[in-house]
XYZ file of C-alpha atoms in Angstrom:
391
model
C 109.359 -18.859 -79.042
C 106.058 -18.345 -79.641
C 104.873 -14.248 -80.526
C 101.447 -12.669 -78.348
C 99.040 -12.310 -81.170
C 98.503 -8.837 -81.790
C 95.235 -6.349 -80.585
C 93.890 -7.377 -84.287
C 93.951 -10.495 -84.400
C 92.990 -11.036 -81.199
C 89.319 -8.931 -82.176
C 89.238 -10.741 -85.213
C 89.412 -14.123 -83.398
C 86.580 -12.857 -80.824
C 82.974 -13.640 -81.681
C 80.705 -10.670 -82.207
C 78.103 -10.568 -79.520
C 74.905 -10.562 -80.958
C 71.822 -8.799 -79.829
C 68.906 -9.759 -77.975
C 65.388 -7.706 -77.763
C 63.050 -8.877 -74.658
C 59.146 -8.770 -75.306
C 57.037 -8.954 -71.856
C 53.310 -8.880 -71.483
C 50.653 -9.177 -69.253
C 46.595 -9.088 -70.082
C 45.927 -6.799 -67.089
C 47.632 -3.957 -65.914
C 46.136 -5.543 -62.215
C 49.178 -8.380 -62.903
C 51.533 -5.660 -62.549
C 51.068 -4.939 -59.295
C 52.062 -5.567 -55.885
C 51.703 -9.615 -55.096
C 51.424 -10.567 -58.944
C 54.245 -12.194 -60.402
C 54.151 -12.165 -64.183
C 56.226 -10.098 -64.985
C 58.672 -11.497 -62.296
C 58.713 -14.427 -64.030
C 59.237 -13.353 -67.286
C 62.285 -10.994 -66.040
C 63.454 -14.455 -64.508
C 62.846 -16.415 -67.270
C 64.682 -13.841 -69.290
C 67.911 -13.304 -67.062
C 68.467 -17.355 -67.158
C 68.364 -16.970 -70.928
C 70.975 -14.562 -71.228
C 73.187 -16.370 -68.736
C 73.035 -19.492 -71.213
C 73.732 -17.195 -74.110
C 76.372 -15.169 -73.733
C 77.177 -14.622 -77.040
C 73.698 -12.261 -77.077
C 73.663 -8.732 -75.717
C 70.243 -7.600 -73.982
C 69.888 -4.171 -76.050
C 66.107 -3.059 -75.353
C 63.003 -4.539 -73.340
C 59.379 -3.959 -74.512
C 56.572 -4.454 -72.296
C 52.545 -4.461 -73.307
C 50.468 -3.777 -69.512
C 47.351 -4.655 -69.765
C 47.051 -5.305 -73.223
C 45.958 -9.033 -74.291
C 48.006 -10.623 -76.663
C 44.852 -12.028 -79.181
C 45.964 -8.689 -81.195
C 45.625 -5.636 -79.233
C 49.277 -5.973 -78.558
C 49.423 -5.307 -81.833
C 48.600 -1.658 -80.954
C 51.061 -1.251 -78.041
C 55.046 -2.405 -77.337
C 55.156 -5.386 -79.756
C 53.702 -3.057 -82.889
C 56.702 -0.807 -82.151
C 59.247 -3.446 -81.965
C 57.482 -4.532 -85.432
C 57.349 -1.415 -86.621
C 61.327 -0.678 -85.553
C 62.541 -4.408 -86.867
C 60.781 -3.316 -90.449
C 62.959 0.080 -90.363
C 66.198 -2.060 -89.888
C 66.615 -0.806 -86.339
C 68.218 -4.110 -85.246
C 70.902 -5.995 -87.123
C 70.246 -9.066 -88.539
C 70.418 -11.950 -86.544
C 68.892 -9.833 -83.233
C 66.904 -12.746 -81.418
C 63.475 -11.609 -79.752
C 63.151 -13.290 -76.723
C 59.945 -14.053 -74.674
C 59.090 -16.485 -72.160
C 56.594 -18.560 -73.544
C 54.467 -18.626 -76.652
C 51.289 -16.941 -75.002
C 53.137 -14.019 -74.127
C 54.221 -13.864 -77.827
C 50.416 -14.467 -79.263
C 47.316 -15.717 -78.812
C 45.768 -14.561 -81.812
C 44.186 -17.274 -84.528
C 46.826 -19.414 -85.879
C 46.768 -17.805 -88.946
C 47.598 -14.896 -87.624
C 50.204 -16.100 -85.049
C 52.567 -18.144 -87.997
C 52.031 -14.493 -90.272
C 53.499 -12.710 -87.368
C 56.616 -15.007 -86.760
C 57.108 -15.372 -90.561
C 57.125 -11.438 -90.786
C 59.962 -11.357 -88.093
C 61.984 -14.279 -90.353
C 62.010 -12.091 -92.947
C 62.924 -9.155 -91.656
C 66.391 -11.180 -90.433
C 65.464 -11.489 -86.774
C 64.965 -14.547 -84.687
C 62.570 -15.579 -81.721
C 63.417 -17.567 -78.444
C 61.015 -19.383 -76.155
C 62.352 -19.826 -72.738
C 60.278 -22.182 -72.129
C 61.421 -24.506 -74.944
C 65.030 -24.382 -73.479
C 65.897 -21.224 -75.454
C 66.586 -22.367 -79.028
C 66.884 -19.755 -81.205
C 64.555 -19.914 -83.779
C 64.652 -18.241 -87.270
C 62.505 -20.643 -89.670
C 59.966 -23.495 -88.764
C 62.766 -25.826 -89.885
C 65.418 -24.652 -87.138
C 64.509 -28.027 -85.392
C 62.449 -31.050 -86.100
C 59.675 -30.335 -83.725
C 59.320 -26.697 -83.770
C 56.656 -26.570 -86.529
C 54.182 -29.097 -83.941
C 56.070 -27.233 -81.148
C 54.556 -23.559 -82.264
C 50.500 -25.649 -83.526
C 50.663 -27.174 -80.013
C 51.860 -23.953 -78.301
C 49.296 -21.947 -79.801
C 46.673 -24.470 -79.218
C 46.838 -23.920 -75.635
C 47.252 -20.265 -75.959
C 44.237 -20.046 -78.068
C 42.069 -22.576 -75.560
C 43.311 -20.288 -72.412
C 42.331 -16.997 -73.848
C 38.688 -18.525 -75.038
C 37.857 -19.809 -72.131
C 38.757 -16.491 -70.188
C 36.815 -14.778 -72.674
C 33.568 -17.036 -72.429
C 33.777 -16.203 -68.789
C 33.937 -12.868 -68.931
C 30.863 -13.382 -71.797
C 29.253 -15.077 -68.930
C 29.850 -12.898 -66.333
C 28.558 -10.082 -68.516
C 25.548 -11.884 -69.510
C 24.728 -13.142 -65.946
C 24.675 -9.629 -64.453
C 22.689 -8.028 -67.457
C 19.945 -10.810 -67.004
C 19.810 -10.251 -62.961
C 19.990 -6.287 -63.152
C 16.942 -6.548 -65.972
C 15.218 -8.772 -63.364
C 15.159 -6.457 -61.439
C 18.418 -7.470 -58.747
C 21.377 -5.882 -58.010
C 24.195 -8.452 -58.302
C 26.954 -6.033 -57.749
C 29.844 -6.102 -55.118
C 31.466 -4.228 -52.353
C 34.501 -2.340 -53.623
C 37.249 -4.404 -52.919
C 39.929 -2.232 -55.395
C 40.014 0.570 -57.283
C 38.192 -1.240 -59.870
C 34.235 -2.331 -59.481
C 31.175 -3.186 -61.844
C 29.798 0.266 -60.966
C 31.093 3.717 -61.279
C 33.783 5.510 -59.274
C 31.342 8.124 -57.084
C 29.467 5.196 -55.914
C 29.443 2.441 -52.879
C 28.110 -0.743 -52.685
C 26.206 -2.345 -49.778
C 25.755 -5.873 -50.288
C 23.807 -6.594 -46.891
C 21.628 -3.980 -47.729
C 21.572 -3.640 -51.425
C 21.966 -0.440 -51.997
C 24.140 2.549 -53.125
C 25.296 5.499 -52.017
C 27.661 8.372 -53.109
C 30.952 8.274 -52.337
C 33.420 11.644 -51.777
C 34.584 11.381 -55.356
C 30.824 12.255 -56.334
C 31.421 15.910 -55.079
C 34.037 16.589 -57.479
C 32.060 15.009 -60.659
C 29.026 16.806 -59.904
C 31.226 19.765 -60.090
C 32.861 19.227 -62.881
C 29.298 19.135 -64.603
C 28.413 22.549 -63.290
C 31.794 23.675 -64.751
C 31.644 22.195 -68.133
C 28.086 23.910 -69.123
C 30.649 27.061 -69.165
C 34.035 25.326 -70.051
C 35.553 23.204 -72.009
C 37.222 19.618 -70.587
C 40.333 20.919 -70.729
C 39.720 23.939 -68.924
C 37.679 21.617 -66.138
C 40.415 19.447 -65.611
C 42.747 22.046 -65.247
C 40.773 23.598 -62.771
C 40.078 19.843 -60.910
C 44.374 19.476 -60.919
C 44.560 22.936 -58.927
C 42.652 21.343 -56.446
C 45.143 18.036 -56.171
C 42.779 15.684 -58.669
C 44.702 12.961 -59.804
C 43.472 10.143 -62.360
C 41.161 7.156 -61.037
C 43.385 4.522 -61.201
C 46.487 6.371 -61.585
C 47.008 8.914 -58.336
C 50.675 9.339 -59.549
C 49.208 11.830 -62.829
C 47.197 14.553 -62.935
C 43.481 13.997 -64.014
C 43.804 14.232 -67.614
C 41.439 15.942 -70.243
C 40.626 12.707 -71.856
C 38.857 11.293 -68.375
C 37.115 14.066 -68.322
C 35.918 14.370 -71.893
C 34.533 10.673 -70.956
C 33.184 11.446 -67.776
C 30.968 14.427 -69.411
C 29.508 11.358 -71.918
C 29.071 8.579 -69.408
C 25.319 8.319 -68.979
C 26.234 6.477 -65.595
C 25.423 9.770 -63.752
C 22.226 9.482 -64.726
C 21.741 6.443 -63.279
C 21.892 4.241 -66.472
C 24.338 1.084 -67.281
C 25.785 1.255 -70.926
C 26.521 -2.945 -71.556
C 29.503 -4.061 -73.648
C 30.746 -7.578 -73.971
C 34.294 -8.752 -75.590
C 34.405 -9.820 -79.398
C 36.535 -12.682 -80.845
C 39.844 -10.313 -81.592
C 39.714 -9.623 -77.804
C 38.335 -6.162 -78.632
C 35.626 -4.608 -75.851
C 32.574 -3.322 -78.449
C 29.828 -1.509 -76.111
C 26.274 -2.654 -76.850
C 23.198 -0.305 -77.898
C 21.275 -1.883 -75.161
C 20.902 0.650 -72.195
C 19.794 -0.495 -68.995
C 17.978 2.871 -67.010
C 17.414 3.204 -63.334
C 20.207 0.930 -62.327
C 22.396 3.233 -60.246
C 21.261 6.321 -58.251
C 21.053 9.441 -60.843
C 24.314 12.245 -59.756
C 22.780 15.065 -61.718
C 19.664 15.676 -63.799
C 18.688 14.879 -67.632
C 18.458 18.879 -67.984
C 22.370 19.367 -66.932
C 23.590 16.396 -68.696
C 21.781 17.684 -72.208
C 23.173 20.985 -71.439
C 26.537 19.719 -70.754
C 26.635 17.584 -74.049
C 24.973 20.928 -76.283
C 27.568 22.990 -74.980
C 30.419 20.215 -75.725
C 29.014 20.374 -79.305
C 28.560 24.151 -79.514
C 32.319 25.136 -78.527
C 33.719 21.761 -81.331
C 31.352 23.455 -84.010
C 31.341 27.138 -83.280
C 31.066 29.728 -86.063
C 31.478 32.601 -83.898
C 33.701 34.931 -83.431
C 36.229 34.539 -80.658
C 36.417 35.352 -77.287
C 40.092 36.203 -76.756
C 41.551 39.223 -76.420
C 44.784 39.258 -78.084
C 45.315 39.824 -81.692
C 47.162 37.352 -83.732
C 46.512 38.347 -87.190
C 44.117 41.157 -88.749
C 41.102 39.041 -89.659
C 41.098 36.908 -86.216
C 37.528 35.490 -85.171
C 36.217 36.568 -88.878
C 37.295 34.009 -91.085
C 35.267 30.512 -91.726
C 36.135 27.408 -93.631
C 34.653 27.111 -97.055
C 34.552 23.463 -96.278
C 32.006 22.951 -93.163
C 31.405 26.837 -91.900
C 33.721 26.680 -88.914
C 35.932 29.143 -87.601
C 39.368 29.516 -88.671
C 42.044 29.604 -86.096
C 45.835 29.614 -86.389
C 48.974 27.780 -85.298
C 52.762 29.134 -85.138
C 56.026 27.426 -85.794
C 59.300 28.209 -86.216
C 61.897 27.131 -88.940
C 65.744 27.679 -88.832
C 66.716 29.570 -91.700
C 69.533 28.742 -94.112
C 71.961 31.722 -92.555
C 70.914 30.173 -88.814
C 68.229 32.461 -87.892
C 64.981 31.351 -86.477
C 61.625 32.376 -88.794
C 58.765 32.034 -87.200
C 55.516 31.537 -89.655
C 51.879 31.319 -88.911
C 49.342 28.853 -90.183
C 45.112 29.299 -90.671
C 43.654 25.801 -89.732
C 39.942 25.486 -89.428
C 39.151 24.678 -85.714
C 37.024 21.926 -86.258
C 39.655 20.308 -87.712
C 42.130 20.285 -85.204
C 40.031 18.686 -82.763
C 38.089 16.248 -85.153
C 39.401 15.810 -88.614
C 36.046 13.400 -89.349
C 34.151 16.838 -89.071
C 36.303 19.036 -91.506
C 38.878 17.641 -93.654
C 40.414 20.912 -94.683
C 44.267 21.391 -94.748
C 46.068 24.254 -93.140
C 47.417 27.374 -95.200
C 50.245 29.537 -95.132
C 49.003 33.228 -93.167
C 51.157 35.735 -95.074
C 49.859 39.266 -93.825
C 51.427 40.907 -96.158
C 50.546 39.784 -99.724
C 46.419 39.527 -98.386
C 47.083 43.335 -97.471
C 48.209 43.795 -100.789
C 45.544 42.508 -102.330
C 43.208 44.673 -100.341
C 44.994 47.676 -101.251
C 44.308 46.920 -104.919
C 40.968 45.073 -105.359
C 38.458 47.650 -106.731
């Protein structure tokens, strides 16, 4: 008569399921949306992978949107799967799985092989689903793979250079017409346009005009020769302001640190064109009386001094309410600015909360390339005895 195995055995006869880590990216957050199917297909392309490997358990996705994949992904989703693989966050073995080699780079070849070989040695392994999902963890795992991956990335590489040297030839087509003298713009047809947000496009006609949204910017210029971007956008979200492209968050601080810089309001185009790495670098060239000025050179200088008074101040400050004894009189022996202060609170060893204060010159917390200076300890007490006994 044969005997059940027992609860033991029968785990130690089981196979371990191994993990699997999905990467998913798109070049343009546009692809995301409504009637684009990218990242369909890569969740497709990904299901039908795990339903032909069993054995692997899905454990986290990462997605770069709108990030291109000749290295600024680099910055986004697939540096913090990097960055989490070289911490040991995944056991070894953990297969990354992406739907085709594009998705995964399109960066120089170089560059490309570094970045698999990095994930080899870390003890991870990489799946095409395209390439009938071998799992991969060396160029030797199969005969082909190493002209597999050259191939791959040949393509990738001849896709993303030719959408560049359109979009270098897009670039360079309207700069030559607007210098000409044309307009060779477009009706709005999205959210996004060759021109700014306040502004409409008449094609029959040629012409702008100011849209709705120009209200609220030339407002936000009054209120910034006063206040800083933060307090502007705070006072733009009272009124129901949400972010250009995003009406699901609040207008943020950074838009409208940007907005207060772009020269577009006073009717001038600020060209750019896209490097090799896939990086956007803005030229020097300015191109002036191209779009319909918003506010005046007077306002926009008075804006920008202001912006650079209140980063830079010396002076004492305007609040109120008394942190510490020598508030809005202390300066930074390292670039004149005035010292401010910062709280935070430490448990102490018998479980009671101590809070401490901090000076930290002002400049910089808001740019550290103006004033390097580190942050010291505010202890009332000891400067007050050293008052009571300098002579």
């Amino acid at each position: 008569m044969s005997q059940a195995p027992s609860s033991a055995e029968t785990a130690v006869n089981q196979p371990i399921q191994k993990l699997a880590v999905s990467y998913q990216r798109v070049s343009t957050k546009i692809q995301t949306t409504e009637g684009r199917s990218g990242i369909d297909r890569q969740e497709q392309a990904l299901q039908q992978w795990l339903a032909k490997n069993p054995d692997y358990l899905l454990d986290e996705r990462f997605q770069d949107l709108g990030l291109s994949g000749a290295g600024k992904h680099k910055t986004g989703a697939f540096g913090r799967f990097l960055e989490l693989g070289t911490a040991g966050r995944w056991p070894h073995g953990t297969c990354l799985v992406v739907e085709s080699f594009s998705r995964f780079s399109r960066e120089p070849l170089e560059d490309a092989l570094l970045t698999l070989i990095q994930l080899w040695n870390l003890g991870l392994s990489i799946s095409f689903c395209d390439w009938g999902g071998e799992v991969l963890t060396s160029l030797k795992s199969s005969g082909g793979t190493p002209y597999q991956i050259i191939g791959a990335h040949a393509q990738a590489r001849l896709e993303y250079e030719a959408k560049r040297d359109r979009s270098l030839g897009a670039s360079a087509y309207m700069r030559r017409k607007i210098k000409e003298g044309e307009k060779p713009f477009r009706e709005r047809t999205s959210k996004r346009a060759a021109y700014p947000f306040w502004l409409d496009f008449n094609e029959a006609t040629k012409t702008f005009s100011f849209n709705d949204k120009s209200e609220w910017v030339k407002d936000a210029f009054d209120m910034a020769e006063e206040m800083g971007a933060q307090t502007v956008s705070a006072q733009l979200q009272k009124r129901g302001l949400t972010q250009i492209n995003d009406p699901d968050k609040p207008i943020s601080r950074t838009t409208i640190t940007n907005l207060l810089r772009n020269r577009a309001v006073l009717g001038e185009r600020q060209t750019s064109h896209i490097e090799d790495n896939g990086k956007t670098k803005r030229l020097d060239e300015l191109l002036v009386g191209v779009y319909p000025p918003l506010i005046t050179i007077d306002q926009f200088e008075r804006v920008t001094m202001a912006a650079q008074s209140r980063l830079l101040r010396t002076g004492p400050s305007n609040t109120k309410k008394v942190r510490n004894l020598f508030q809005g009189r202390i300066f930074c022996s390292c670039c004149s600015g005035r010292v401010g202060h910062n709280c935070s609170s430490h448990p102490s060893a018998e479980g009671d909360t101590n809070d401490y204060i901090y000076l930290l010159c002002t400049n910089n917390s808001k740019a550290k390339s103006v004033c390097t200076a580190s942050k010291i300890r505010y202890k009332e007490d000891v400067l007050l005895a050293r008052l009571q006994d300098f002579r």
